mmCIF file of C-alpha atoms and ligand atoms in Angstrom:
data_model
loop_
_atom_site.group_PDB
_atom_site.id
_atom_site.type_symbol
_atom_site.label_atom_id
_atom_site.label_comp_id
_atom_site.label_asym_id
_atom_site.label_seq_id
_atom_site.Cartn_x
_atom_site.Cartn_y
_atom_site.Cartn_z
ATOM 1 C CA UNK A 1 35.771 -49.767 -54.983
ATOM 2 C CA UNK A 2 36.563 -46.351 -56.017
ATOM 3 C CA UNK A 3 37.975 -43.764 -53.552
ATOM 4 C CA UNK A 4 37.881 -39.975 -53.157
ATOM 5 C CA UNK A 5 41.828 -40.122 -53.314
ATOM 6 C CA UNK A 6 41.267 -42.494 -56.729
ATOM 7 C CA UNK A 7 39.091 -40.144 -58.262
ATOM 8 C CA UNK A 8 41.486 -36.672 -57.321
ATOM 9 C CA UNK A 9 44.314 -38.513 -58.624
ATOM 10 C CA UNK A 10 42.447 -39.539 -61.543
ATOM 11 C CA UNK A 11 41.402 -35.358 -62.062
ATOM 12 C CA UNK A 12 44.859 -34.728 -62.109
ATOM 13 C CA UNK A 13 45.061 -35.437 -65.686
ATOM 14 C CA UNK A 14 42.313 -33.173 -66.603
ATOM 15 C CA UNK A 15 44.137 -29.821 -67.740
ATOM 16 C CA UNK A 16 42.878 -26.409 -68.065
ATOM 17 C CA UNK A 17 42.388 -25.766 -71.822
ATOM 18 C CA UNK A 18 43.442 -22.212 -71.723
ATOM 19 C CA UNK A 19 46.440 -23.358 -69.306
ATOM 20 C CA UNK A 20 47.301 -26.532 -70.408
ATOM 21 C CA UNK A 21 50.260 -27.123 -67.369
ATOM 22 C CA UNK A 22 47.466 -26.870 -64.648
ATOM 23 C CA UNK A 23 45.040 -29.324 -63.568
ATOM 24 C CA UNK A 24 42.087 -28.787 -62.470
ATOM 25 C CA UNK A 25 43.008 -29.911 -58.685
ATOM 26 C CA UNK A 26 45.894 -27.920 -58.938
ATOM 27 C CA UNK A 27 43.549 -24.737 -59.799
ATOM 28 C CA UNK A 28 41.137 -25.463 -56.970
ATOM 29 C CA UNK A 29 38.099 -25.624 -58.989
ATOM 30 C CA UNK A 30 36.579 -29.384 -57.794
ATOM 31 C CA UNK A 31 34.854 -28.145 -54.499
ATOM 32 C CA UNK A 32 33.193 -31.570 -53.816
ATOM 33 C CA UNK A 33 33.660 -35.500 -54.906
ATOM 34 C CA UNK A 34 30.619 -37.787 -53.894
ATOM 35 C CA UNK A 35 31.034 -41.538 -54.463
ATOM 36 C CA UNK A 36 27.749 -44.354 -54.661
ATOM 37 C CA UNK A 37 28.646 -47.285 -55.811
ATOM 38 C CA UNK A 38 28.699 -46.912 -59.462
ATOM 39 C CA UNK A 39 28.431 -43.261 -59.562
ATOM 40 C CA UNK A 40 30.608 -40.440 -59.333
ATOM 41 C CA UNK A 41 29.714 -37.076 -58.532
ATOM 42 C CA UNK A 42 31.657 -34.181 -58.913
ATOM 43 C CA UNK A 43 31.128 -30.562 -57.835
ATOM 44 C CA UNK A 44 33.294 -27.936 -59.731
ATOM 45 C CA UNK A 45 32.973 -23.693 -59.442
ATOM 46 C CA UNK A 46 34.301 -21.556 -61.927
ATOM 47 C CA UNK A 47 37.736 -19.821 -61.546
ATOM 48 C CA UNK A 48 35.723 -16.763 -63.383
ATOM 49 C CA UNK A 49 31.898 -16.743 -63.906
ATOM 50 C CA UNK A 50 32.172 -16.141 -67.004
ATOM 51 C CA UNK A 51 35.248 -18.345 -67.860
ATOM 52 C CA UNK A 52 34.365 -20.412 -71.134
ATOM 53 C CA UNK A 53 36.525 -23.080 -70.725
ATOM 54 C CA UNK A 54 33.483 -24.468 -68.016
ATOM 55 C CA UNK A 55 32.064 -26.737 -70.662
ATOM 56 C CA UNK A 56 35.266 -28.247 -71.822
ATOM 57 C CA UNK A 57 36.306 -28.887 -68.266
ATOM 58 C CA UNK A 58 32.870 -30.809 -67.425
ATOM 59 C CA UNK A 59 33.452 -32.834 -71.104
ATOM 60 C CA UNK A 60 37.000 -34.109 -69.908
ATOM 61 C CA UNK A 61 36.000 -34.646 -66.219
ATOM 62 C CA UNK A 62 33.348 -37.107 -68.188
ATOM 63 C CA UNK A 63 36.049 -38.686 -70.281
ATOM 64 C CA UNK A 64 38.835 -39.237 -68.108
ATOM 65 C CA UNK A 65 36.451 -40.822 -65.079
ATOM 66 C CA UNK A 66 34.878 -42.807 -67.823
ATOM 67 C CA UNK A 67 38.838 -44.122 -69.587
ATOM 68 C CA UNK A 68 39.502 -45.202 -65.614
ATOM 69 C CA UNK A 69 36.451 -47.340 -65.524
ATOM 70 C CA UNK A 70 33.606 -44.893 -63.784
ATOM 71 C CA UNK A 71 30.172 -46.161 -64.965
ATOM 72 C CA UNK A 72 27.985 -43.048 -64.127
ATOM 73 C CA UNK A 73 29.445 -39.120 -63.970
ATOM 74 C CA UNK A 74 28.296 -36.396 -62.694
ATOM 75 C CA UNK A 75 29.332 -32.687 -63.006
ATOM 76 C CA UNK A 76 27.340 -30.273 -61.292
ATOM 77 C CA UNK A 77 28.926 -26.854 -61.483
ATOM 78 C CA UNK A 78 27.786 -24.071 -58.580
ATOM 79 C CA UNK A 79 29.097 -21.291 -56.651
ATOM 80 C CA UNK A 80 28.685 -22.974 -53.229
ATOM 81 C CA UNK A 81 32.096 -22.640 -52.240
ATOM 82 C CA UNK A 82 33.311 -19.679 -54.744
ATOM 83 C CA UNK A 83 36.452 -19.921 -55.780
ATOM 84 C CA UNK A 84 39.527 -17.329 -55.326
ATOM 85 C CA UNK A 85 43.049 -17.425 -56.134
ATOM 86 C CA UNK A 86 44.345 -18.645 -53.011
ATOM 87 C CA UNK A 87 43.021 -22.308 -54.101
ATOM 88 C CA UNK A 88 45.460 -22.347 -56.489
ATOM 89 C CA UNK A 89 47.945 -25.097 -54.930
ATOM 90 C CA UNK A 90 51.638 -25.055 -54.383
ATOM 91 C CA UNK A 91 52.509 -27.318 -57.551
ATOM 92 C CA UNK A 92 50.265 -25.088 -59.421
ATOM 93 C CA UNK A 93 52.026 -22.121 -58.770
ATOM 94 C CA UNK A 94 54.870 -23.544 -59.584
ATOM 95 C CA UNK A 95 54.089 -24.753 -62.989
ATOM 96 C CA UNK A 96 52.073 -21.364 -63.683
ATOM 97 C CA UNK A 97 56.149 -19.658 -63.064
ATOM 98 C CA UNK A 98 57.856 -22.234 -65.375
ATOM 99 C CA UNK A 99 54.975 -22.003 -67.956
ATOM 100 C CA UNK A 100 56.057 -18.099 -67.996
ATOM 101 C CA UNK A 101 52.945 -16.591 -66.098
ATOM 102 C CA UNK A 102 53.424 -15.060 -62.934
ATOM 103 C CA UNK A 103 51.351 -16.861 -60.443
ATOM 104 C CA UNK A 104 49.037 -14.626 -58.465
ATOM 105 C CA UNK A 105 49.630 -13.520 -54.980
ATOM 106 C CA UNK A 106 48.463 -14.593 -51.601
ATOM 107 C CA UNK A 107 45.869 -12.753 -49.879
ATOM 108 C CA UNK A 108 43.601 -12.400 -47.244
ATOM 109 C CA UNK A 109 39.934 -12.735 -48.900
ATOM 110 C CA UNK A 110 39.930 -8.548 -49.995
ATOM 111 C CA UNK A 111 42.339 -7.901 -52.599
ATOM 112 C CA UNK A 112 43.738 -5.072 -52.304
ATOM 113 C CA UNK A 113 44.739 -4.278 -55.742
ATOM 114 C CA UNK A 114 47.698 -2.383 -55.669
ATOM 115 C CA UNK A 115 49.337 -5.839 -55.121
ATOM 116 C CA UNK A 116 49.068 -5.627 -59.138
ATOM 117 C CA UNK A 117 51.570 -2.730 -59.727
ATOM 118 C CA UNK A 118 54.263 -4.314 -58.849
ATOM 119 C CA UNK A 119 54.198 -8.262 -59.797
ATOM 120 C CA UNK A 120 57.259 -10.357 -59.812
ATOM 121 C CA UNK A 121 58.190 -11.219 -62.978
ATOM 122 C CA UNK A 122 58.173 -14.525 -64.238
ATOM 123 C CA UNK A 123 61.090 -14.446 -66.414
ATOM 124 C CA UNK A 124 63.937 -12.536 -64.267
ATOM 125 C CA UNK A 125 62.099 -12.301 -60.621
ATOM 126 C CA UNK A 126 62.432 -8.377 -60.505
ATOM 127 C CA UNK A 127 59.600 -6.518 -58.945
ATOM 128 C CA UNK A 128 60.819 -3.890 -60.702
ATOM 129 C CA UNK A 129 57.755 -4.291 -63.012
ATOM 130 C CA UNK A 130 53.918 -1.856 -63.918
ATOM 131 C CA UNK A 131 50.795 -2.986 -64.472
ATOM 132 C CA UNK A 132 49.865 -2.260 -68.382
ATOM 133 C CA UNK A 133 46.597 -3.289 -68.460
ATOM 134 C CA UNK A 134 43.942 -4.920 -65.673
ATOM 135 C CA UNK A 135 42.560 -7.439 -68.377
ATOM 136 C CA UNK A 136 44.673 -9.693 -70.868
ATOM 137 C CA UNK A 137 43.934 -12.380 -73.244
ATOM 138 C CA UNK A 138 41.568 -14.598 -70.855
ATOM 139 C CA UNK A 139 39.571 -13.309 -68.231
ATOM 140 C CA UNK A 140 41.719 -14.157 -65.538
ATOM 141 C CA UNK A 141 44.836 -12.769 -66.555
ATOM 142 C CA UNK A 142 46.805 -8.564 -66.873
ATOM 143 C CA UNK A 143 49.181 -7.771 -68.352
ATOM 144 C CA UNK A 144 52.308 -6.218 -67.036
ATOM 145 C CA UNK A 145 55.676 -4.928 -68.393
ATOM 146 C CA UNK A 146 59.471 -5.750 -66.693
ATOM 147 C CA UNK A 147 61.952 -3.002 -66.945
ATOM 148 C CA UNK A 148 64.931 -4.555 -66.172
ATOM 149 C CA UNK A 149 64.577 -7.775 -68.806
ATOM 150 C CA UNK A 150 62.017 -5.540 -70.637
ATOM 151 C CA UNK A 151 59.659 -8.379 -71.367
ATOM 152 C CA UNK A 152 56.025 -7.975 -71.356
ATOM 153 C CA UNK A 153 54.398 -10.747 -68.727
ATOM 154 C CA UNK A 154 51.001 -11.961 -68.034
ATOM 155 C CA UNK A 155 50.111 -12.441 -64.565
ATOM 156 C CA UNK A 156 47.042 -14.845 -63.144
ATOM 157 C CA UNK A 157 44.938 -12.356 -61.572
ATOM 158 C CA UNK A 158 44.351 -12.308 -57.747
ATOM 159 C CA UNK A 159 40.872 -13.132 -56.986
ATOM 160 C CA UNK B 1 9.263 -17.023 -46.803
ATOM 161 C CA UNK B 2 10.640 -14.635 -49.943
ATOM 162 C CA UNK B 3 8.632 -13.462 -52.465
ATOM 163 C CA UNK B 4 9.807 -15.317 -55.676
ATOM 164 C CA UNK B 5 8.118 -12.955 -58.340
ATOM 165 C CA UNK B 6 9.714 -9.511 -56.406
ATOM 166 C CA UNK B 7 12.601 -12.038 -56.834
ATOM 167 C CA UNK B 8 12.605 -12.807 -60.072
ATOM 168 C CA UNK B 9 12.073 -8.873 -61.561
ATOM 169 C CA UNK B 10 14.928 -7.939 -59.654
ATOM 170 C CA UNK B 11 17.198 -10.634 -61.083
ATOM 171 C CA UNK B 12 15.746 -9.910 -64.673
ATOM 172 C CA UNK B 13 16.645 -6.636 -64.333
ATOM 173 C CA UNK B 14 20.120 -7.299 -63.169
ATOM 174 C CA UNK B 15 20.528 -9.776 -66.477
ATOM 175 C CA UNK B 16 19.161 -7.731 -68.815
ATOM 176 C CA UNK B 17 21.151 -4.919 -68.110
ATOM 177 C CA UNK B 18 24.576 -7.027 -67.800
ATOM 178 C CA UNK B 19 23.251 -8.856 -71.145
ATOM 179 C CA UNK B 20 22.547 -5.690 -73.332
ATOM 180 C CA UNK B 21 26.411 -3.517 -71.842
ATOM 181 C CA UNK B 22 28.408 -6.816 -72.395
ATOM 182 C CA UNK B 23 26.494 -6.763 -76.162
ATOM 183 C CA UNK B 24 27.872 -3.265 -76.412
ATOM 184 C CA UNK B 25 31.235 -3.677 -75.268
ATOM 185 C CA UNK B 26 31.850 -6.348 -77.382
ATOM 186 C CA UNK B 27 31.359 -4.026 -80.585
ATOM 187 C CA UNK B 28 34.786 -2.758 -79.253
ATOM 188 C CA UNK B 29 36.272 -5.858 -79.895
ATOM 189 C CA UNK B 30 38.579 -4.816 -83.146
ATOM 190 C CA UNK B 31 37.792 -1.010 -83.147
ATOM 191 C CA UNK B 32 39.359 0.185 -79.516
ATOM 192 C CA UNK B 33 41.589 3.225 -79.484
ATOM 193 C CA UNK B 34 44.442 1.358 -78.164
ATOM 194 C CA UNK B 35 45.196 -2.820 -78.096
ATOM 195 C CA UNK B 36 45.087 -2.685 -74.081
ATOM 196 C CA UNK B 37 41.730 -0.776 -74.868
ATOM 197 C CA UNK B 38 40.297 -3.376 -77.086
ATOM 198 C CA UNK B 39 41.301 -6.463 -74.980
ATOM 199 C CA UNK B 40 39.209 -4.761 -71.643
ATOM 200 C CA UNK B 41 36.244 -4.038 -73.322
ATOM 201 C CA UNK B 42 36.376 -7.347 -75.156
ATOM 202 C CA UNK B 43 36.964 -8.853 -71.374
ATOM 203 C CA UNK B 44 34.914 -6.948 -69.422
ATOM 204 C CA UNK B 45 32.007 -7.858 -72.368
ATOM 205 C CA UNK B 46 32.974 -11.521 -71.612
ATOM 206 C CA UNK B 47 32.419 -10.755 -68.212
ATOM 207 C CA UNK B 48 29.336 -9.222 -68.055
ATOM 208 C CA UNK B 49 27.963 -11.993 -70.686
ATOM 209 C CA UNK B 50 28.810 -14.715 -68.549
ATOM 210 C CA UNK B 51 27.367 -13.040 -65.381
ATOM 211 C CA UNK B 52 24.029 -12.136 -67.255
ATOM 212 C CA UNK B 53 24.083 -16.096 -68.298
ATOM 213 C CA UNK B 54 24.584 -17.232 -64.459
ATOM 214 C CA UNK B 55 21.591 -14.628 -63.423
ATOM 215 C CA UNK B 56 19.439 -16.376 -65.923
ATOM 216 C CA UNK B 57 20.956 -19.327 -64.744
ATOM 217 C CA UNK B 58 18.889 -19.127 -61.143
ATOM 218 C CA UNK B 59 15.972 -17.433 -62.879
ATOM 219 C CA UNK B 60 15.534 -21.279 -64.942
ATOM 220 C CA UNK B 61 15.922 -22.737 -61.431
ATOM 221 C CA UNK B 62 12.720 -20.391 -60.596
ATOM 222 C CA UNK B 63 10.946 -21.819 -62.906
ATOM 223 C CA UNK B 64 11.999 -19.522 -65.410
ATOM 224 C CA UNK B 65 13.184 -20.369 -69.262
ATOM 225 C CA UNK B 66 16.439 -21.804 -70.567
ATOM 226 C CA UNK B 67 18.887 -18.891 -70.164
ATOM 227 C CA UNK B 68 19.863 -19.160 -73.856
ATOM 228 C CA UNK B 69 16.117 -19.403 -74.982
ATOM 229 C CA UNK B 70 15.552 -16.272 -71.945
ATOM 230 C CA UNK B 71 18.333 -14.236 -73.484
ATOM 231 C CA UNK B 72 18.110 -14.260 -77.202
ATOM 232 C CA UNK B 73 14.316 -15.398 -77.921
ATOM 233 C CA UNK B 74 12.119 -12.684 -75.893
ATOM 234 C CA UNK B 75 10.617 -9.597 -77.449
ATOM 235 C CA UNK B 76 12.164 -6.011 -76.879
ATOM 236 C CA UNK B 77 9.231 -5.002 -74.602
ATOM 237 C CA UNK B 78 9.951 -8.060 -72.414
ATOM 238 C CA UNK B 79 13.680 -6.736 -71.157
ATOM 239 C CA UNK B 80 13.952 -4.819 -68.017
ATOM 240 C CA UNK B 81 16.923 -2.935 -68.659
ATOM 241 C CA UNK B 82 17.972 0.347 -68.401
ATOM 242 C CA UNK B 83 18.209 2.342 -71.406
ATOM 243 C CA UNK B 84 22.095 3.767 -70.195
ATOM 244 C CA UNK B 85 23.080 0.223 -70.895
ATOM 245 C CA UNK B 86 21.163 0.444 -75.100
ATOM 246 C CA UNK B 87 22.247 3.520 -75.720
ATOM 247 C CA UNK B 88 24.678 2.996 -79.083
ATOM 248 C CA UNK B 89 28.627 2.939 -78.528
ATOM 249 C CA UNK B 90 29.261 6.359 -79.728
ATOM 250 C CA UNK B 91 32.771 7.425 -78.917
ATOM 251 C CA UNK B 92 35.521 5.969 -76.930
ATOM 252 C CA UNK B 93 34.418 8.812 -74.383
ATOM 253 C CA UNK B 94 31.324 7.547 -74.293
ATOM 254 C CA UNK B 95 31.276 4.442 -73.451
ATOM 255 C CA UNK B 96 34.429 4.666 -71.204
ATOM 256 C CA UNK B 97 31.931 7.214 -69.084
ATOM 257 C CA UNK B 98 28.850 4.674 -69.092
ATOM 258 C CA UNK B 99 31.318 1.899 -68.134
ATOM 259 C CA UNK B 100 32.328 4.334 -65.193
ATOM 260 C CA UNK B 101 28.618 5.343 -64.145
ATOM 261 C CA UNK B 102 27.175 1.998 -64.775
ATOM 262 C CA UNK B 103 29.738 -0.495 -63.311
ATOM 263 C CA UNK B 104 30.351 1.753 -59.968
ATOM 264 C CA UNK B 105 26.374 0.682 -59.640
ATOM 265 C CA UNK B 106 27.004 -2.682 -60.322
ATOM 266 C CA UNK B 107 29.884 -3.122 -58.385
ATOM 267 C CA UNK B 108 27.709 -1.619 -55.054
ATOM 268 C CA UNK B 109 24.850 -3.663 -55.823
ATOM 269 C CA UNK B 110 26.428 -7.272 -56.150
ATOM 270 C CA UNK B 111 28.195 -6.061 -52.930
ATOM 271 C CA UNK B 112 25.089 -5.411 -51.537
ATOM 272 C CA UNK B 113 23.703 -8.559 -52.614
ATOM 273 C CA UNK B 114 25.954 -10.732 -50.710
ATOM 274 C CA UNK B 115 23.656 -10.222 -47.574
ATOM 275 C CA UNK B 116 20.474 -11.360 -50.371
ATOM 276 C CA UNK B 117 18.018 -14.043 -48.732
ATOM 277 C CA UNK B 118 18.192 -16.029 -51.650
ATOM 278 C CA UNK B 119 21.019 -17.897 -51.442
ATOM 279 C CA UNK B 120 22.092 -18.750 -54.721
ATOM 280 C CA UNK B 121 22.137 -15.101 -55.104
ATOM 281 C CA UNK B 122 23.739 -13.955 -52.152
ATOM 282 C CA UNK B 123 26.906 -16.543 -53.742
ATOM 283 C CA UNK B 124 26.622 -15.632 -57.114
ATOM 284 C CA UNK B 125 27.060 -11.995 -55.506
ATOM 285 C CA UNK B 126 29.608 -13.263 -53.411
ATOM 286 C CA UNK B 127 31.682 -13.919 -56.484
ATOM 287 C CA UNK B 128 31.043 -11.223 -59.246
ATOM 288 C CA UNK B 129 31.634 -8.742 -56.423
ATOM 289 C CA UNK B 130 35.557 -9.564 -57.044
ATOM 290 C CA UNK B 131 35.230 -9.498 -61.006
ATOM 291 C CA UNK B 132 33.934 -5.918 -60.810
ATOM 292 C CA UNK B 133 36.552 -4.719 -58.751
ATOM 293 C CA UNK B 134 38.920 -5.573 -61.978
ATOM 294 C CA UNK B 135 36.063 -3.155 -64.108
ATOM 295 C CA UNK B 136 35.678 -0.551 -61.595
ATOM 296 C CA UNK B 137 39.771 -0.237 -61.428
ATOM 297 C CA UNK B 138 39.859 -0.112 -65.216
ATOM 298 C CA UNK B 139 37.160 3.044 -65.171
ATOM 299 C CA UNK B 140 38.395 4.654 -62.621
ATOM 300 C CA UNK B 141 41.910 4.915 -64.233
ATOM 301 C CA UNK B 142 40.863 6.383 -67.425
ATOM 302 C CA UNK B 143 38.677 8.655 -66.036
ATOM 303 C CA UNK B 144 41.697 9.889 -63.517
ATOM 304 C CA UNK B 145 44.213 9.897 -66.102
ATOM 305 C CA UNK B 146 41.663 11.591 -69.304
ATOM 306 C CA UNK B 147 39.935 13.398 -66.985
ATOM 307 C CA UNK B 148 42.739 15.577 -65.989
ATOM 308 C CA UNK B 149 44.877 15.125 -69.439
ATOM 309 C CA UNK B 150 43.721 17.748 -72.194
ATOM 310 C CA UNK B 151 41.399 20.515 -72.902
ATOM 311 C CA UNK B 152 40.101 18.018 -75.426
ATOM 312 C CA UNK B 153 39.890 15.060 -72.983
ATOM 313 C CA UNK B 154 38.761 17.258 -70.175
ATOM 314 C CA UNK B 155 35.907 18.184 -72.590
ATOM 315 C CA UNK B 156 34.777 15.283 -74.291
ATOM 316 C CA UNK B 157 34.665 12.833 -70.411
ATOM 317 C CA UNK B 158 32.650 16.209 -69.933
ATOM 318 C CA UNK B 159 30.502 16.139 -72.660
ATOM 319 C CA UNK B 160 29.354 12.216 -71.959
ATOM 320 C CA UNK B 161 29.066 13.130 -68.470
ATOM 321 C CA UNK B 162 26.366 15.761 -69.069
ATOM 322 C CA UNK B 163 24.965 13.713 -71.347
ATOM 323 C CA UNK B 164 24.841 10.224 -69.733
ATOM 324 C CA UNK B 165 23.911 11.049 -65.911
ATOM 325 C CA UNK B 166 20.250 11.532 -66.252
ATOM 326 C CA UNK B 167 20.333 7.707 -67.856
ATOM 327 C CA UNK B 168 22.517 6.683 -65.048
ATOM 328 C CA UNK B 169 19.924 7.821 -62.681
ATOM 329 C CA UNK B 170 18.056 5.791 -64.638
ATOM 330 C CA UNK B 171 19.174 2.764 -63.779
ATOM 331 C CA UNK B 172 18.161 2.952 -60.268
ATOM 332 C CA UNK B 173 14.188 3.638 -61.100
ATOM 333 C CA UNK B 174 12.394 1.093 -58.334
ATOM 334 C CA UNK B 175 11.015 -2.137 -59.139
ATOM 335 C CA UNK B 176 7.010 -2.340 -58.871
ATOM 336 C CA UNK B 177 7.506 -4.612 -56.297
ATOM 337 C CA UNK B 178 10.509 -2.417 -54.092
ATOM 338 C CA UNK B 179 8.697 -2.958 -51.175
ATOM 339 C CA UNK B 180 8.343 -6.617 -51.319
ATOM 340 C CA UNK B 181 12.077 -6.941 -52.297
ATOM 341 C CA UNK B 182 13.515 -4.676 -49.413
ATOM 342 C CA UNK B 183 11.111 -6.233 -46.798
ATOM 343 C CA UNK B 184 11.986 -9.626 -47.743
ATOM 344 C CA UNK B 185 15.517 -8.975 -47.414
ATOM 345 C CA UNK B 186 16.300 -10.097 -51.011
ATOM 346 C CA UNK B 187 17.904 -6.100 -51.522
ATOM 347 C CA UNK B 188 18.283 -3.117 -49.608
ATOM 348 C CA UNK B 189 16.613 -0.872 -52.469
ATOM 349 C CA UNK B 190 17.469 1.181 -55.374
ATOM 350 C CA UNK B 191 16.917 4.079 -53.348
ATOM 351 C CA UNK B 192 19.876 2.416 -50.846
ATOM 352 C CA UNK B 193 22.123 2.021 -53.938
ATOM 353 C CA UNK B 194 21.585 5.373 -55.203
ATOM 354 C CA UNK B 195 22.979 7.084 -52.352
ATOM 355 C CA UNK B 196 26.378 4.923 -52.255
ATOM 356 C CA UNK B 197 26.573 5.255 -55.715
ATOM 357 C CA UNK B 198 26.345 8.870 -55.832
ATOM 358 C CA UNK B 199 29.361 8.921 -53.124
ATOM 359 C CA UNK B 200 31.667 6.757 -54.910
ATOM 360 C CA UNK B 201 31.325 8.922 -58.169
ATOM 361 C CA UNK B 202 32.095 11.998 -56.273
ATOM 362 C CA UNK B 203 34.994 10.514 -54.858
ATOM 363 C CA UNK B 204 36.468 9.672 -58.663
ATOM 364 C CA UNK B 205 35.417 13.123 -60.026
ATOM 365 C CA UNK B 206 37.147 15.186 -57.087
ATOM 366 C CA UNK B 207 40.734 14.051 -58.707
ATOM 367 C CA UNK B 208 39.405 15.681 -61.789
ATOM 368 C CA UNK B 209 38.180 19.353 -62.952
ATOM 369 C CA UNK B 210 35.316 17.468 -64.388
ATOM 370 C CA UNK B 211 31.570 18.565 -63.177
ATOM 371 C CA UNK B 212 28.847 17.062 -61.881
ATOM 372 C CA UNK B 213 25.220 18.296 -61.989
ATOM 373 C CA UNK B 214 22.929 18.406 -58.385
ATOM 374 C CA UNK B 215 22.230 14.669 -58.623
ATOM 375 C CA UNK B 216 19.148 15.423 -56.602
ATOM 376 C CA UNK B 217 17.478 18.305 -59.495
ATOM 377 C CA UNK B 218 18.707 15.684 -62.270
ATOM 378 C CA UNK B 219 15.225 13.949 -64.292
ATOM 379 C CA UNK B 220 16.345 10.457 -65.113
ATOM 380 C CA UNK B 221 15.553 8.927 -68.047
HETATM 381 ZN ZN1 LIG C 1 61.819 -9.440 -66.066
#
């Protein structure tokens, strides 16, 4: 018999393709996992609505239940329970830092944006950092600039 | 009990209009003034594409068509949008001024819309309401930093202002069904909008020297 923990463990393995170091647990996407007997539903909600990795992600949720032995999958994707970046876990965070984005901050639901001007960098930890531009290469990252190791950083946006 | 076809032209509208800008912006994509300039309007075209698809999105679960079928296969007299959001590109100016006008509205209205009756709505609202916080920051910006830069800046933003408000106003003509919508609680009304709208680009243009015509003696188009 297949568990809720089974199948979480299970989406573990599924990566985001446009961040390939976090899963889609550790992004807080899966809002809901529904088990009957042979079939598995899953409930996923986009990290941005327009965010085109959606289709890939439902694919590989598919596959990977499948490779484990699922018979029948299910991905229903909704905004039921919207998604913001405080879902983002603790692991996820980390391995955003080590992957060389700067994870975004905590917040309480309204973000209040000027938490963008001055991002810790991922590379040397100063603060001592600007915001260059609100949108960067995916929708849900900016870019900043660090003045003291004078890289140029992408940051996850707070959402 | 809401009234799904009140519904429904409201939502179109909404689509349409986030459909035909994020169309626009995209014909930025290689040709903006600066890279960082290029990459927003690319995004915020991404964006507004993938909100317009998630509109469409509950208008199929209405009973509507596919969204891609909705989207790509209708006529030009069966769109509801604005014409501030057709208008051609034009300048950098330009557009960076109907990006200001138009996604102040927007970003009012999905707020708005989080109280909507319809629930998928109200969450769908619930989340784009953050997303446009990233394009209203973005327009604001420029227009602080070019409205207040150059005689030549100072006059173009001025230029597309004169030129692009009476479309703006525009973009809050009623529905043929207002009542319906504002009595079923689905949205508080154009007329609602207007008013907030109107505040929140008056707030912008006082950190500027830029002008702004009597909104109330403007003819929209
Ligand atoms: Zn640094």
């Amino acid at each position: 018999m297949v568990t809720e923990e089974n199948v979480k463990e299970w989406l573990d393995e599924v990566k985001d393709p446009e961040i390939p170091v976090l899963s889609l647990i550790d992004l807080g996407v899966i809002t809901k996992i529904d088990i009957h007997e042979s079939l598995v539903k899953v409930a996923m909600t986009p990290t941005f609505v327009g965010c085109p990795a959606i289709d890939y992600m439902k694919n590989d949720i598919v596959e990977v239940l499948q490779k484990h032995g699922v018979k029948e999958v299910e991905v229903d994707v909704n905004f039921e329970q919207s998604w913001n970046s405080n879902k983002i876990t603790q692991k996820g965070r980390k391995a955003l830092k080590e992957f060389g984005l700067a994870p975004p901050p905590k917040h309480v639901l309204i973000v209040d944006l000027d938490i963008l001007e001055h991002v810790q960098c991922p590379n040397c930890n100063s603060t001592n950092t600007e915001l260059k531009s609100p949108f960067g290469p995916t929708a849900c990252r900016s870019i900043h600039h660090c003045f003291d190791c004078k890289e140029t950083f992408e940051q996850f946006k707070p959402l | 009990m809401t009234n799904t076809e009140a519904l429904k032209e409201l939502i179109y509208k909404m689509a349409d209009d986030q459909l035909i800008l994020g169309h626009r912006n995209s014909e930025w994509t290689g040709f903006g003034p600066l890279l960082e300039e290029d990459i927003a309007f690319s995004s915020m075209a991404q964006d507004k594409v993938g909100q317009s698809y998630a509109l469409y999105q509950i208008l199929n679960d209405l009973g509507e068509g596919d969204p891609d079928t909705v989207a790509f296969m209708r006529n030009a007299d069966q769109f509801h949008n604005s014409q501030l959001v057709e208008l051609p590109n034009g300048e950098y100016d330009f557009s960076l001024v109907r990006h200001f006008l138009f996604d102040t509205a927007e970003a009012i209205r999905f707020q708005m819309l989080t109280n909507c009756s319809h629930e998928p709505l109200a969450q769908l609202a619930n989340k784009i309401k953050g997303e446009l916080r990233y394009h209203t920051m973005h327009a604001d910006i420029w227009i602080k930093q070019l409205g207040r830069a150059t005689e030549e800046s100072v006059s173009k933003l001025q230029d597309s202002l004169d030129r692009l408000i009476p479309y703006a106003i525009g973009v809050f003509e009623p529905s043929p069904m207002e009542d319906q919508i504002i009595e079923d609680k689905i949205f508080e009304g154009e007329g609602k909008l207007r008013q907030q709208w109107e505040e929140a680009i008056l707030v912008v243009k006082s950190k500027t020297p830029l002008n702004l015509p009597y909104f109330s003696l403007v003819k929209p188009v």
